XYZ file of C-alpha atoms in Angstrom:
683
model
C 28.638 36.230 24.597
C 28.805 32.459 24.061
C 32.248 31.203 23.050
C 31.027 29.486 19.868
C 29.972 32.849 18.432
C 33.329 34.643 19.113
C 35.507 35.384 16.089
C 38.467 33.070 15.743
C 40.898 35.895 16.716
C 39.111 36.428 20.035
C 38.872 32.683 20.646
C 42.667 32.527 20.661
C 42.664 35.033 23.511
C 40.122 33.316 25.740
C 40.640 29.603 25.039
C 43.513 27.527 26.415
C 46.401 26.975 24.030
C 45.476 23.300 23.582
C 41.942 24.207 22.542
C 43.197 26.716 19.973
C 45.582 24.103 18.650
C 42.755 21.611 18.346
C 40.754 24.094 16.268
C 43.658 24.728 13.986
C 44.034 21.017 13.251
C 40.344 20.578 12.406
C 38.999 19.122 15.637
C 36.986 22.248 16.334
C 35.523 22.120 12.838
C 34.318 18.568 13.479
C 32.864 19.593 16.845
C 30.993 22.504 15.285
C 29.661 20.258 12.518
C 28.360 17.689 15.017
C 26.728 20.376 17.152
C 25.104 21.902 14.066
C 23.870 18.408 13.093
C 22.315 17.936 16.524
C 20.784 21.433 16.490
C 18.577 20.570 13.493
C 17.133 17.462 15.162
C 14.343 17.331 17.703
C 15.770 14.168 19.335
C 12.423 13.262 20.999
C 13.866 10.434 23.108
C 16.887 12.498 24.183
C 19.327 9.970 22.724
C 21.854 12.639 21.724
C 20.949 15.116 24.428
C 21.824 12.614 27.129
C 25.005 11.374 25.487
C 26.561 14.172 23.454
C 27.680 16.149 26.512
C 30.322 18.916 26.733
C 32.422 17.095 29.313
C 33.063 14.147 27.004
C 35.228 14.084 23.896
C 33.043 13.815 20.814
C 35.073 10.725 19.855
C 33.218 8.963 22.685
C 29.776 10.234 21.723
C 27.152 7.722 20.681
C 27.407 6.936 16.972
C 30.664 8.854 16.493
C 33.973 7.186 15.631
C 37.355 8.848 15.251
C 40.639 7.902 13.654
C 43.371 6.462 15.840
C 46.039 8.944 14.780
C 44.111 12.177 15.240
C 40.916 13.399 16.850
C 38.903 13.583 13.621
C 35.473 12.091 12.956
C 35.604 9.140 10.559
C 32.115 7.698 11.067
C 28.693 9.010 12.064
C 26.394 6.007 12.433
C 23.036 6.332 14.181
C 20.835 3.700 12.484
C 17.335 3.150 13.893
C 17.652 6.203 16.138
C 14.543 8.438 16.113
C 16.189 11.795 15.492
C 13.384 13.675 13.654
C 14.548 16.590 11.563
C 16.714 17.429 8.578
C 20.356 16.753 7.782
C 22.523 19.773 8.490
C 24.680 20.911 5.562
C 27.482 21.337 8.127
C 27.981 17.558 7.895
C 29.894 18.433 4.731
C 32.624 19.888 6.990
C 33.526 16.471 8.456
C 36.361 16.140 5.965
C 37.672 12.818 7.364
C 34.254 11.146 7.340
C 34.206 7.747 5.641
C 30.860 6.393 6.954
C 27.553 8.261 7.207
C 24.773 5.896 8.277
C 21.482 7.481 9.302
C 19.208 4.572 8.389
C 15.640 4.786 9.702
C 16.204 7.974 11.682
C 12.914 9.753 10.833
C 14.733 12.334 8.749
C 12.933 14.819 6.527
C 13.975 17.566 4.136
C 16.478 17.258 1.321
C 19.933 15.719 0.997
C 22.414 18.600 1.396
C 24.602 19.131 -1.691
C 27.413 19.844 0.792
C 27.776 16.081 1.296
C 29.637 16.180 -2.008
C 32.615 17.656 -0.113
C 33.178 14.434 1.844
C 35.937 13.131 -0.440
C 36.846 10.276 1.912
C 33.280 8.936 2.173
C 32.944 5.214 1.464
C 29.429 4.542 2.821
C 26.459 6.880 2.450
C 23.375 5.166 3.874
C 20.170 7.174 4.371
C 17.411 4.594 3.743
C 14.050 4.263 5.505
C 13.547 7.987 6.040
C 11.246 10.630 4.545
C 13.826 12.558 2.592
C 12.511 14.506 -0.401
C 13.849 16.599 -3.240
C 16.546 15.583 -5.719
C 19.669 13.483 -5.424
C 22.440 16.121 -5.451
C 24.700 15.935 -8.485
C 27.612 16.699 -6.128
C 27.463 13.074 -4.951
C 29.420 12.405 -8.142
C 32.442 13.985 -6.425
C 32.671 11.116 -3.916
C 35.040 8.994 -5.947
C 35.816 6.676 -3.000
C 32.129 5.865 -2.399
C 31.433 2.135 -2.247
C 27.860 1.988 -0.912
C 25.226 4.549 -1.894
C 21.922 3.581 -0.270
C 18.825 5.815 -0.360
C 15.918 3.359 -0.626
C 12.486 3.901 0.968
C 12.403 7.704 0.870
C 10.385 10.258 -1.129
C 13.122 11.416 -3.464
C 12.147 12.660 -6.921
C 13.761 13.921 -10.085
C 16.296 12.180 -12.302
C 19.250 9.996 -11.417
C 22.196 12.407 -11.808
C 24.540 11.354 -14.630
C 27.427 12.595 -12.439
C 27.176 9.295 -10.551
C 29.236 7.822 -13.405
C 32.300 9.169 -11.566
C 31.825 6.714 -8.695
C 34.370 4.219 -9.993
C 34.618 2.387 -6.642
C 30.880 1.845 -6.249
C 29.816 -1.620 -5.057
C 26.180 -1.028 -4.016
C 23.744 1.423 -5.615
C 20.328 1.109 -3.977
C 17.819 3.824 -4.856
C 14.639 1.706 -4.867
C 11.212 2.758 -3.622
C 11.339 6.477 -4.272
C 9.713 8.702 -6.895
C 12.645 8.912 -9.281
C 11.765 9.507 -12.924
C 13.397 9.927 -16.285
C 15.797 7.619 -18.081
C 18.543 5.630 -16.444
C 21.617 7.533 -17.717
C 23.289 5.479 -20.476
C 26.789 6.392 -19.308
C 26.147 5.621 -15.639
C 27.795 2.179 -15.680
C 30.695 2.758 -18.066
C 33.201 3.143 -15.222
C 31.835 1.103 -12.299
C 33.675 -2.238 -12.585
C 33.093 -3.234 -8.955
C 29.309 -2.742 -8.937
C 27.693 -5.894 -7.540
C 24.283 -4.670 -6.308
C 22.102 -2.412 -8.470
C 18.559 -1.782 -7.251
C 16.483 0.967 -8.899
C 13.137 -0.779 -8.460
C 9.795 0.748 -7.475
C 10.314 4.159 -9.046
C 8.945 5.808 -12.217
C 11.945 5.350 -14.476
C 11.345 5.001 -18.218
C 13.271 4.368 -21.379
C 15.465 1.389 -22.164
C 17.816 -0.567 -19.938
C 21.380 0.733 -20.541
C 23.489 -1.730 -22.506
C 26.435 -1.145 -20.148
C 24.605 -2.957 -17.340
C 25.155 -6.168 -19.271
C 28.914 -5.577 -19.137
C 29.241 -5.182 -15.359
C 31.687 -8.006 -14.575
C 30.775 -8.803 -10.941
C 27.055 -7.987 -10.906
C 25.218 -10.157 -8.390
C 21.894 -8.371 -7.985
C 19.928 -6.444 -10.626
C 16.508 -5.134 -9.632
C 14.712 -2.740 -11.990
C 11.196 -3.906 -11.135
C 8.032 -1.804 -11.040
C 9.127 1.010 -13.313
C 8.071 1.991 -16.838
C 11.036 0.631 -18.758
C 10.582 -0.361 -22.388
C 12.337 -2.204 -25.179
C 14.426 -5.342 -25.065
C 16.761 -6.474 -22.312
C 20.478 -6.296 -23.206
C 21.345 -9.944 -24.035
C 24.529 -9.919 -21.930
C 22.396 -9.670 -18.800
C 21.437 -13.320 -19.384
C 25.074 -14.376 -19.620
C 26.634 -13.434 -16.289
C 28.452 -15.907 -14.093
C 27.883 -14.047 -10.802
C 24.266 -12.848 -11.176
C 22.057 -14.231 -8.405
C 18.967 -11.993 -8.519
C 17.337 -10.623 -11.679
C 14.024 -8.841 -11.163
C 12.376 -6.843 -13.952
C 8.731 -7.495 -13.099
C 5.910 -5.018 -13.674
C 7.518 -2.718 -16.158
C 4.666 -3.733 -18.496
C 6.501 -2.800 -21.693
C 9.716 -4.802 -21.695
C 9.554 -7.101 -24.677
C 11.496 -9.406 -26.959
C 12.628 -12.966 -26.424
C 14.885 -14.380 -23.748
C 18.090 -15.759 -25.287
C 18.155 -19.456 -26.070
C 20.268 -22.123 -24.467
C 23.417 -21.219 -26.409
C 23.656 -17.683 -24.941
C 21.798 -18.104 -21.661
C 24.207 -18.769 -18.822
C 23.312 -17.744 -15.286
C 24.880 -20.512 -13.181
C 24.571 -18.622 -9.881
C 20.961 -17.481 -10.417
C 18.613 -17.870 -7.455
C 15.745 -15.494 -8.268
C 14.339 -14.685 -11.721
C 11.293 -12.402 -11.875
C 10.167 -11.135 -15.284
C 6.407 -11.063 -14.619
C 3.996 -8.426 -15.941
C 5.826 -7.496 -19.142
C 5.481 -8.394 -22.832
C 8.180 -11.006 -23.262
C 7.519 -13.431 -26.100
C 8.898 -16.713 -27.386
C 9.521 -19.847 -25.395
C 10.394 -20.261 -21.746
C 14.218 -20.245 -21.808
C 15.503 -23.809 -21.650
C 18.758 -22.427 -20.247
C 17.004 -22.236 -16.891
C 17.345 -26.008 -16.671
C 21.041 -25.491 -15.868
C 20.352 -23.072 -13.007
C 20.804 -25.578 -10.212
C 20.575 -23.000 -7.411
C 17.421 -21.316 -8.628
C 14.672 -20.935 -6.050
C 12.207 -18.522 -7.689
C 10.985 -18.444 -11.300
C 8.294 -15.849 -11.946
C 7.396 -15.394 -15.612
C 3.650 -14.771 -15.277
C 1.648 -12.186 -17.247
C 3.740 -12.190 -20.400
C 3.218 -13.599 -23.897
C 5.376 -16.715 -23.652
C 4.089 -19.490 -25.918
C 5.103 -22.954 -24.804
C 4.146 -26.024 -22.830
C 4.879 -26.416 -19.140
C 8.520 -27.597 -19.413
C 9.254 -31.143 -18.269
C 12.817 -30.150 -17.370
C 11.545 -28.158 -14.382
C 11.888 -31.289 -12.232
C 15.688 -30.895 -12.494
C 15.517 -27.748 -10.326
C 15.630 -29.324 -6.885
C 15.872 -25.977 -5.038
C 12.841 -24.440 -6.738
C 10.132 -23.402 -4.269
C 8.287 -20.672 -6.231
C 7.048 -21.194 -9.800
C 4.705 -18.693 -11.472
C 3.990 -19.207 -15.176
C 0.373 -18.007 -15.198
C -0.997 -15.523 -17.695
C 0.899 -16.875 -20.717
C 0.010 -18.897 -23.811
C 0.816 -22.245 -22.243
C -0.867 -25.222 -23.881
C -1.027 -28.954 -23.374
C -1.446 -30.704 -20.051
C 0.329 -30.334 -16.734
C 3.258 -32.758 -16.994
C 3.511 -35.410 -14.326
C 7.232 -34.556 -14.015
C 6.217 -31.279 -12.360
C 4.962 -33.180 -9.335
C 8.508 -34.402 -8.683
C 9.195 -30.921 -7.291
C 8.259 -32.064 -3.812
C 9.865 -28.993 -2.232
C 7.801 -26.488 -4.175
C 5.670 -24.159 -2.052
C 3.985 -21.817 -4.538
C 2.669 -22.895 -7.943
C 0.775 -20.559 -10.277
C -0.353 -21.913 -13.665
C -3.486 -19.745 -13.898
C -4.832 -17.909 -16.959
C -3.279 -20.187 -19.545
C -4.767 -22.705 -21.993
C -3.931 -25.883 -20.141
C -6.063 -28.977 -20.703
C -6.345 -32.369 -19.094
C -6.917 -33.267 -15.481
C -5.492 -32.157 -12.165
C -3.041 -34.942 -11.482
C -3.542 -37.149 -8.417
C 0.256 -36.918 -8.062
C -0.200 -33.342 -6.829
C -0.726 -34.989 -3.458
C 3.043 -35.629 -3.332
C 3.844 -31.914 -3.247
C 3.440 -31.806 0.527
C 5.023 -28.368 0.997
C 2.609 -26.529 -1.302
C 0.937 -23.579 0.411
C -0.295 -21.830 -2.790
C -1.912 -23.627 -5.751
C -3.514 -21.430 -8.433
C -4.888 -23.216 -11.523
C -7.823 -20.966 -12.452
C -8.830 -19.822 -15.955
C -7.666 -22.864 -17.896
C -9.526 -25.699 -19.624
C -8.909 -28.370 -17.010
C -11.413 -31.209 -16.810
C -12.336 -34.031 -14.470
C -12.693 -34.020 -10.688
C -10.626 -32.562 -7.887
C -8.353 -35.433 -6.853
C -8.967 -36.652 -3.318
C -5.177 -36.597 -2.872
C -5.277 -32.780 -2.702
C -6.321 -33.391 0.886
C -2.762 -34.555 1.596
C -1.428 -30.995 1.222
C -1.634 -30.107 4.882
C 0.304 -26.826 4.436
C -1.988 -25.521 1.668
C -3.395 -22.083 2.485
C -4.663 -21.052 -0.987
C -6.445 -23.280 -3.516
C -7.973 -21.530 -6.553
C -9.539 -23.617 -9.334
C -12.001 -21.068 -10.760
C -13.066 -20.945 -14.421
C -12.236 -24.406 -15.691
C -14.397 -27.321 -16.852
C -14.012 -29.374 -13.691
C -16.807 -31.805 -12.796
C -17.957 -34.206 -10.108
C -18.399 -33.788 -6.383
C -16.240 -31.776 -4.011
C -14.128 -34.311 -2.087
C -14.528 -34.413 1.676
C -10.738 -34.759 1.908
C -10.507 -30.965 1.551
C -11.456 -30.963 5.206
C -7.921 -32.225 5.929
C -6.461 -28.890 4.839
C -6.117 -27.415 8.291
C -4.060 -24.442 7.053
C -6.521 -23.465 4.313
C -7.300 -19.735 4.225
C -8.625 -19.201 0.684
C -10.691 -21.776 -1.251
C -12.388 -20.951 -4.551
C -13.595 -23.316 -7.270
C -16.312 -21.241 -8.927
C -17.287 -21.181 -12.608
C -16.958 -24.929 -13.155
C -19.455 -27.801 -13.490
C -19.349 -29.216 -9.981
C -22.592 -30.733 -8.783
C -24.181 -32.369 -5.778
C -25.272 -30.970 -2.444
C -23.288 -28.931 0.031
C -22.523 -31.716 2.495
C -18.811 -31.079 1.942
C -19.271 -27.957 4.084
C -19.333 -30.279 7.070
C -15.803 -31.430 6.248
C -14.666 -27.843 5.667
C -15.644 -27.012 9.242
C -12.280 -28.569 10.134
C -10.523 -25.746 8.261
C -10.390 -23.323 11.177
C -8.308 -20.711 9.306
C -10.673 -20.429 6.325
C -11.338 -16.786 5.413
C -12.682 -17.008 1.831
C -15.011 -19.676 0.395
C -16.160 -19.310 -3.225
C -18.373 -21.883 -4.964
C -20.058 -19.546 -7.480
C -21.496 -20.588 -10.859
C -21.617 -24.347 -10.497
C -24.517 -26.802 -10.373
C -24.689 -27.321 -6.634
C -28.153 -28.217 -5.433
C -30.003 -28.810 -2.178
C -30.259 -26.425 0.711
C -27.715 -24.608 2.800
C -27.157 -26.951 5.756
C -27.418 -25.742 9.332
C -23.792 -26.681 9.928
C -22.708 -23.820 7.687
C -22.721 -21.949 10.978
C -19.875 -24.150 12.180
C -17.436 -23.079 9.498
C -14.360 -21.110 10.519
C -14.977 -18.166 12.834
C -12.503 -16.324 10.595
C -14.685 -16.642 7.479
C -15.000 -13.200 5.847
C -16.424 -14.008 2.403
C -18.959 -16.650 1.320
C -19.884 -16.733 -2.376
C -22.376 -19.320 -3.649
C -24.129 -17.274 -6.335
C -25.504 -18.814 -9.545
C -26.138 -22.360 -8.344
C -29.384 -24.318 -7.831
C -29.700 -23.914 -4.080
C -33.135 -24.007 -2.445
C -34.483 -23.231 1.024
C -33.070 -20.248 2.815
C -30.286 -18.847 4.918
C -29.935 -21.028 8.034
C -30.342 -19.158 11.312
C -26.947 -20.567 12.355
C -25.192 -18.345 9.836
C -25.192 -15.672 12.520
C -22.498 -17.741 14.295
C -20.060 -16.543 11.613
C -19.391 -13.271 13.377
C -16.476 -12.250 11.095
C -18.500 -12.616 7.905
C -18.478 -9.446 5.795
C -19.665 -10.628 2.377
C -22.537 -13.021 1.527
C -23.514 -13.552 -2.115
C -26.286 -16.022 -2.923
C -27.506 -14.233 -6.046
C -29.130 -16.335 -8.777
C -30.261 -19.381 -6.822
C -33.734 -20.754 -6.002
C -33.941 -19.730 -2.370
C -37.540 -19.302 -1.225
C -37.521 -19.016 2.548
C -37.653 -15.733 4.524
C -34.440 -14.177 5.796
C -33.957 -15.322 9.396
C -34.094 -12.585 12.016
C -30.766 -13.839 13.392
C -28.944 -12.279 10.418
C -29.188 -8.920 12.182
C -26.657 -10.190 14.741
C -23.856 -10.189 12.142
C -22.181 -6.965 13.225
C -19.416 -7.072 10.581
C -21.611 -7.794 7.562
C -20.891 -5.326 4.735
C -22.566 -6.932 1.699
C -25.740 -9.031 1.658
C -26.552 -10.005 -1.956
C -29.659 -12.174 -2.446
C -30.713 -10.888 -5.881
C -32.678 -13.143 -8.281
C -34.094 -15.740 -5.947
C -37.687 -16.433 -4.867
C -37.359 -15.293 -1.270
C -40.691 -14.431 0.285
C -41.806 -12.843 3.522
C -40.823 -9.494 4.994
C -37.463 -7.803 5.184
C -36.322 -8.333 8.798
C -37.643 -5.451 10.863
C -34.374 -5.091 12.801
C -32.141 -5.008 9.723
C -31.067 -1.520 10.744
C -28.838 -3.164 13.357
C -26.339 -4.101 10.618
C -24.339 -0.932 11.146
C -21.436 -2.047 8.906
C -23.642 -2.730 5.872
C -22.445 -1.122 2.625
C -24.619 -2.979 0.089
C -28.073 -4.526 0.518
C -29.207 -6.284 -2.679
C -32.613 -7.930 -2.339
C -33.979 -7.190 -5.814
C -35.843 -9.684 -8.019
C -37.441 -11.717 -5.218
C -40.895 -11.956 -3.643
C -40.421 -9.828 -0.542
C -43.656 -8.352 0.744
C -44.829 -6.032 3.481
C -43.224 -2.775 4.504
C -39.790 -1.305 4.009
C -38.401 -1.263 7.560
C -37.913 2.246 8.900
C -34.676 1.015 10.515
C -32.969 0.974 7.116
C -32.379 4.651 7.734
C -30.002 3.693 10.560
C -27.553 2.134 8.099
C -25.291 5.161 8.064
C -22.613 3.505 5.886
C -24.985 2.125 3.235
C -23.936 2.912 -0.341
C -26.109 0.645 -2.474
C -29.738 -0.308 -1.758
C -31.643 -2.369 -4.327
C -35.161 -3.617 -3.519
C -36.605 -3.593 -7.044
C -38.909 -6.243 -8.487
C -40.536 -7.328 -5.250
C -44.007 -6.957 -3.744
C -43.279 -4.286 -1.154
C -46.362 -2.203 -0.471
C -45.604 0.526 2.058
C -44.658 4.146 1.874
C -40.966 4.981 1.536
C -39.597 5.663 5.028
C -38.366 9.282 5.244
C -35.307 8.007 7.140
C -33.915 6.550 3.883
C -33.329 10.058 2.604
C -30.964 10.818 5.489
C -28.321 8.226 4.531
C -25.681 10.626 3.237
C -23.410 7.783 2.044
C -26.015 6.405 -0.367
C -24.811 6.213 -3.992
C -27.514 4.066 -5.636
C -31.155 3.613 -4.643
C -33.390 1.281 -6.658
C -36.869 0.452 -5.374
C -38.569 0.205 -8.775
C -41.285 -2.299 -9.695
C -42.942 -2.660 -6.312
C -46.277 -1.436 -4.910
C -44.880 1.529 -2.990
C -47.352 4.292 -2.355
C -47.799 7.773 -0.964
C -45.838 10.978 -1.565
C -42.094 11.428 -1.547
C -40.480 13.142 1.406
C -40.304 16.849 0.597
C -36.644 17.248 1.670
C -34.317 14.659 0.139
C -31.180 16.781 -0.181
C -29.361 14.886 2.598
C -28.502 12.067 0.169
C -26.107 14.401 -1.604
C -23.703 11.626 -2.736
C -26.444 9.824 -4.677
C -25.681 8.934 -8.296
C -28.727 6.875 -9.279
C -32.356 6.875 -8.130
C -34.945 4.528 -9.646
C -38.432 4.615 -8.127
C -40.259 3.726 -11.330
C -43.300 1.429 -11.622
C -44.800 2.044 -8.208
C -47.864 3.932 -6.944
C -46.187 7.083 -5.742
C -48.159 10.315 -5.915
C -48.049 13.977 -5.027
C -45.621 16.571 -6.340
C -41.997 16.168 -7.290
C -39.853 17.637 -4.497
C -37.838 20.734 -5.372
C -34.969 19.313 -3.330
C -34.074 16.939 -6.187
C -32.227 19.946 -7.576
C -29.746 19.777 -4.683
C -28.433 16.335 -5.698
C -25.488 17.525 -7.753
C -23.975 14.033 -8.197
C -27.174 12.611 -9.695
C -26.762 11.181 -13.217
C -29.831 8.887 -13.410
C -33.352 9.651 -12.187
C -36.292 7.433 -13.133
C -39.691 8.268 -11.631
C -41.750 6.903 -14.521
C -44.936 4.824 -14.211
C -46.209 6.437 -11.020
C -48.966 8.974 -10.282
C -46.949 12.125 -9.658
C -48.873 15.350 -10.213
C -48.185 19.020 -10.694
C -45.433 20.691 -12.675
C -41.823 19.720 -13.269
C -39.702 21.638 -10.747
C -37.352 24.236 -12.172
C -34.759 22.999 -9.677
C -34.071 19.973 -11.916
C -32.324 22.400 -14.239
C -29.506 22.634 -11.676
C -28.531 18.989 -12.189
C -25.505 19.536 -14.414
C -24.418 15.867 -14.230
C -27.777 14.428 -15.273
C -27.559 11.920 -18.131
C -30.911 10.114 -17.905
C -34.191 11.623 -16.714
C -37.417 9.640 -17.114
C -40.661 11.182 -15.848
C -42.973 9.415 -18.311
C -46.324 7.853 -17.459
C -47.276 10.205 -14.633
C -49.954 12.884 -14.284
C -47.651 15.872 -14.652
C -49.030 19.107 -16.007
C -47.888 22.528 -17.144
C -45.173 23.462 -19.612
C -42.016 21.488 -20.252
C -39.237 23.656 -18.771
C -36.953 25.299 -21.288
C -33.817 23.752 -19.739
C -35.009 20.273 -20.767
C -35.003 21.304 -24.408
C -31.232 21.782 -24.215
C -30.632 18.436 -22.523
C -28.513 16.049 -24.587
C -30.851 13.069 -24.215
C -34.549 13.807 -24.603
C -36.465 13.090 -21.368
C -39.616 11.047 -21.535
C -42.540 13.002 -20.182
C -46.224 12.153 -19.977
């Protein structure tokens, strides 16, 4: 029989006197607790197995610390050690424990309520694990606890009101879990030393407790990304030690921010109130926050101008005011913030021009001015911003030519100036070929003219998206576009392109969307288009394509949307198309397609919409239509189908629109159609 399973009376008979003495003074209890802790862990790297050995005092084991006066465990700290397993409730027997740190140890299971017996515990840190279940209410017994850290787990349930007993608490960090319910009103009535409170990224609701505003030494308050409502306790904006205040994305926090007379946050460095319903003016009290680095007030209902006093904030590097009712022009004083790195003034009502003085803001890496009423040209001085990685000017009233100086932006990753009134040819693309990091280029809905130049193929090899829809472009896709091997999305919808698609396009292995709708493109669809194995959407409708539908389209196993309508295609429909089981929409209406439909089309079982109307299709309607349970729209009108309407169509429970009109169908109208909500058109 193993010694650890002998009753204590027998142990006294078989163990040396010193060992019995050690058990009587608690050492044996600590040893048993540590062994029980290890027993519930798989320890895949053998960290404990190779170190926690019987021949060594547990006070010398990895992660274990003992007091100097007696052989009792005071700390168990194994951060970033892959232990894998659950926390043994026997840890609650380590009665001298003051530190329990199991950060990022791959722990699962629940937090044992027995931890509430550790009356000497000062630090309880279990973040970056996969712990689940509730926070035990017994934690409220740990009246000496100073740091309670559980962030980045999968904990659920309410915050226990018993935590109000933790009168020595300095740090409470429960963010990024699944906690719900209200923040207990009484939780902060007796926590005078609390300096860090982070409950962000949970599902908490209700109002912010008034007592938070009375915490005398609060330095960090993060309640972001919850479902909190109501107004913010005014005292929160009058705290001498507060450095971080983040309430963003609660969506329903409202009210005004106190004015200058009651707004005093002299130590503030980060203020994030975005994505709520705050109203009133931007608080002028911010002008006194000399240490502030981040101001994020976007997506609220602030009504104001862009404050001129912002240039007093010499440490400011992040300013987001977009998505508010800001009016007037962008003040020139703003450009004195030469250290600013991110500026978002999008989705406001700003007028006037983009100031040439923006060129002084040399550290800008993010400039977002879209969805305003800005006029005039893009200043050539924007090309001075060599660190700029994102420039978004969409949806304004900007005019003129695109300056070649944008080619100086060697760090540019995202460039979009669509939905404006820019004009001229696309020669600026030659300058943009210097932007070797460019991933997104959007020039949609302008008045650009001319053809796509061959040197489009010399843009960044990292280009993923190219949008030039709704312009006045002519010609065709240059063959060199196949050099852009990372390209996934091409949209040239709504131009005046009239040249055939080059065969080289089939070399673009990563292409997912090819949208050429509403042009005048003639010639055949490339016969090898089935080589585009990554293609999700092929939109060639409303053009002048002729010839056959390539059989290789059936090889596009990931294709979800195929639209070839309003062309001059004149072949049969390749049977291979009806084997693409990812297909959701198929529209080949208004062509000259002929012949019968494939008898077995049930393989396209994810299909939602089929439109084959206005062609020359004939023969019977396949029974297998009845297998397409996701189908909501079926239009086979204006063809030459014959025979009766299959009874199998009655199985289509999701059907909303069925049009079989203008065919040569015969026989009785099936009874199930009489009960259909929308009357089908039959002829």
